[in-house]
Amino acid sequence: MITDKMTQALNKQMNAELYSAYLYLAMASWASTQGLRGASNWFFVQSREEMTHVWRFYNYVSSQGSQVILDTVAKPPADFETIAKAFAETLVHEQAVTAIINALIGIAHEENDNATAIFLQWYVNEQVEEEESVGEIIDQINLAGPVGGGMLLIDRELGTRVFKMPVGLVAAVA
């Protein structure tokens, strides 16, 4: 059983993950209207991935005998001006999520909750991967410039991203 403080913090993080899914879905829609179908695909896959994060938290909180309490999800922005700005906002957002995950680990240690600290380690690894991936995309966009053949190649590459249900989560949500 996890403490009330830990449960509240994990429920709050679930809401943040839902916001992330909304944000990336909004970015997918915006990119699509800009003719950036590959970027739209990348953001759509990212939105789905964020939902798997929600499910992981949901399953963990429930498995610990605590109640999941869902909250209102904030409305994300709808306009991102340029693809470079959309990915820059993505990086800032992922860095903020990393800070929250680190704070959750701090709470787990304060509460002497080693199981939750271990559970959260998966998210630490995920955030390292997220920030690195987005940073590489930003570097490519900066090298290619916002329009032209280089951006078209980047968009095409972004379109190859495919959603993969994380191992172990399939049975938990099926």
Coordinates of C-alpha atoms in Angstrom, one line a residue:
M1 CA 0.0 0.0 0.0
I2 CA 1.3 3.4 -0.9
T3 CA 0.8 6.5 1.3
D4 CA -1.9 9.1 0.7
K5 CA 0.8 11.6 -0.1
M6 CA 2.3 9.3 -2.7
T7 CA -1.1 8.4 -4.2
Q8 CA -2.0 12.1 -4.6
A9 CA 1.4 12.8 -6.3
L10 CA 0.9 9.9 -8.7
N11 CA -2.7 10.9 -9.5
K12 CA -1.4 14.4 -10.2
Q13 CA 1.2 12.9 -12.5
M14 CA -1.5 10.9 -14.3
N15 CA -3.2 14.2 -15.0
A16 CA 0.1 15.7 -16.4
E17 CA 0.5 12.6 -18.6
L18 CA -3.1 13.1 -19.9
Y19 CA -2.2 16.8 -20.7
S20 CA 0.9 15.6 -22.5
A21 CA -1.3 13.3 -24.7
Y22 CA -3.7 16.3 -25.4
L23 CA -0.7 18.6 -26.2
Y24 CA 0.7 16.1 -28.7
L25 CA -2.7 15.5 -30.2
A26 CA -3.1 19.2 -30.7
M27 CA 0.4 19.4 -32.3
A28 CA -0.5 16.5 -34.6
S29 CA -3.6 18.4 -35.8
W30 CA -1.7 21.6 -36.2
A31 CA 1.1 19.9 -38.2
S32 CA -1.4 18.3 -40.4
T33 CA -3.0 21.6 -41.3
Q34 CA 0.5 22.9 -42.2
G35 CA 1.0 20.0 -44.7
L36 CA 3.5 18.3 -42.4
R37 CA 2.0 14.9 -42.5
G38 CA 5.1 13.2 -41.2
A39 CA 5.4 15.5 -38.2
S40 CA 1.6 15.0 -37.6
N41 CA 2.2 11.3 -37.5
W42 CA 5.2 11.7 -35.1
F43 CA 3.0 13.8 -32.7
F44 CA 0.1 11.4 -33.0
V45 CA 2.3 8.5 -32.0
Q46 CA 3.7 10.6 -29.2
S47 CA 0.2 11.2 -28.0
R48 CA -0.5 7.5 -27.9
E49 CA 2.7 6.9 -26.1
E50 CA 1.7 9.4 -23.4
M51 CA -1.5 7.5 -22.9
T52 CA 0.5 4.3 -22.2
H53 CA 2.2 6.3 -19.5
V54 CA -1.2 7.1 -18.0
W55 CA -2.1 3.4 -18.1
R56 CA 1.1 2.4 -16.3
F57 CA 0.4 4.9 -13.5
Y58 CA -3.2 3.7 -13.4
N59 CA -2.2 0.1 -13.1
Y60 CA 0.4 0.8 -10.5
V61 CA -1.8 2.9 -8.3
S62 CA -4.6 0.4 -8.5
S63 CA -2.3 -2.6 -7.8
Q64 CA -1.1 -0.8 -4.7
G65 CA -4.7 -0.7 -3.3
S66 CA -5.1 3.0 -3.8
Q67 CA -7.8 4.8 -5.7
V68 CA -7.1 6.6 -9.0
I69 CA -8.6 10.1 -8.9
L70 CA -8.9 11.8 -12.3
D71 CA -8.9 15.5 -12.6
T72 CA -9.8 18.0 -15.4
V73 CA -7.2 18.2 -18.2
A74 CA -6.1 21.7 -19.2
K75 CA -6.7 22.8 -22.8
P76 CA -3.5 22.7 -24.8
P77 CA -2.6 25.5 -27.3
A78 CA -3.8 25.0 -30.8
D79 CA -1.2 27.1 -32.8
F80 CA 2.5 26.5 -32.8
E81 CA 3.6 29.0 -35.5
T82 CA 6.4 26.8 -37.0
I83 CA 7.5 23.2 -36.8
A84 CA 10.7 24.4 -35.1
K85 CA 8.7 26.1 -32.4
A86 CA 6.5 23.1 -32.0
F87 CA 9.5 20.8 -31.4
A88 CA 11.1 23.5 -29.1
E89 CA 7.9 23.5 -27.1
T90 CA 8.0 19.7 -27.0
L91 CA 11.5 19.7 -25.6
V92 CA 10.6 22.3 -22.9
H93 CA 7.5 20.2 -22.0
E94 CA 9.5 17.0 -21.8
Q95 CA 12.1 18.7 -19.6
A96 CA 9.3 19.8 -17.3
V97 CA 8.0 16.2 -17.1
T98 CA 11.5 15.0 -16.2
A99 CA 11.6 17.5 -13.3
I100 CA 8.2 16.2 -12.1
I101 CA 9.3 12.5 -12.3
N102 CA 12.5 13.4 -10.4
A103 CA 10.3 15.1 -7.7
L104 CA 8.1 12.0 -7.5
I105 CA 11.2 9.9 -6.8
G106 CA 12.0 12.4 -4.1
I107 CA 8.6 11.9 -2.6
A108 CA 8.9 8.1 -2.8
H109 CA 12.2 8.3 -0.9
E110 CA 10.7 10.7 1.7
E111 CA 7.8 8.2 2.2
N112 CA 10.3 5.2 2.4
D113 CA 8.5 3.8 -0.6
N114 CA 11.2 1.8 -2.4
A115 CA 8.6 0.0 -4.7
T116 CA 7.4 3.3 -6.1
A117 CA 10.9 4.6 -6.5
I118 CA 11.7 1.4 -8.5
F119 CA 8.5 1.8 -10.5
L120 CA 9.4 5.4 -11.4
Q121 CA 12.8 4.4 -12.7
W122 CA 11.2 3.3 -15.9
Y123 CA 10.0 6.9 -16.4
V124 CA 13.5 8.2 -15.7
N125 CA 14.8 6.1 -18.5
E126 CA 11.9 7.1 -20.8
Q127 CA 12.5 10.8 -20.2
V128 CA 16.2 10.5 -21.1
E129 CA 15.1 8.9 -24.4
E130 CA 12.4 11.5 -25.0
E131 CA 14.7 14.5 -24.5
E132 CA 17.4 12.9 -26.6
S133 CA 15.0 12.1 -29.5
V134 CA 13.4 15.5 -29.5
G135 CA 16.8 17.2 -29.3
E136 CA 18.0 15.3 -32.4
I137 CA 14.8 16.4 -34.3
I138 CA 15.4 20.0 -33.3
D139 CA 19.1 19.7 -34.5
Q140 CA 17.9 18.3 -37.9
I141 CA 15.3 21.1 -38.3
N142 CA 17.9 23.7 -37.5
L143 CA 20.3 22.3 -40.0
A144 CA 17.7 21.9 -42.7
G145 CA 15.9 25.2 -42.2
P146 CA 12.2 25.7 -41.8
V147 CA 11.2 25.1 -45.5
G148 CA 12.6 23.4 -48.5
G149 CA 13.9 20.0 -49.5
G150 CA 15.7 19.3 -46.2
M151 CA 12.5 19.9 -44.2
L152 CA 10.6 17.6 -46.6
L153 CA 13.1 14.9 -45.9
I154 CA 12.8 15.4 -42.2
D155 CA 9.0 15.3 -42.4
R156 CA 9.2 12.1 -44.5
E157 CA 11.4 10.5 -41.8
L158 CA 9.1 11.6 -39.0
G159 CA 6.3 9.9 -40.9
T160 CA 8.0 6.5 -40.5
R161 CA 7.5 6.5 -36.7
V162 CA 5.2 3.7 -35.6
F163 CA 3.4 3.2 -32.3
K164 CA 4.5 0.1 -30.4
M165 CA 2.5 -1.0 -27.3
P166 CA 5.1 -1.4 -24.5
V167 CA 5.9 -5.0 -23.5
G168 CA 4.0 -6.0 -20.4
L169 CA 1.4 -3.3 -20.8
V170 CA -0.7 -5.2 -23.3
A171 CA -2.0 -7.7 -20.8
A172 CA -2.5 -5.0 -18.2
V173 CA -4.9 -2.9 -20.4
A174 CA -6.5 -5.7 -22.4

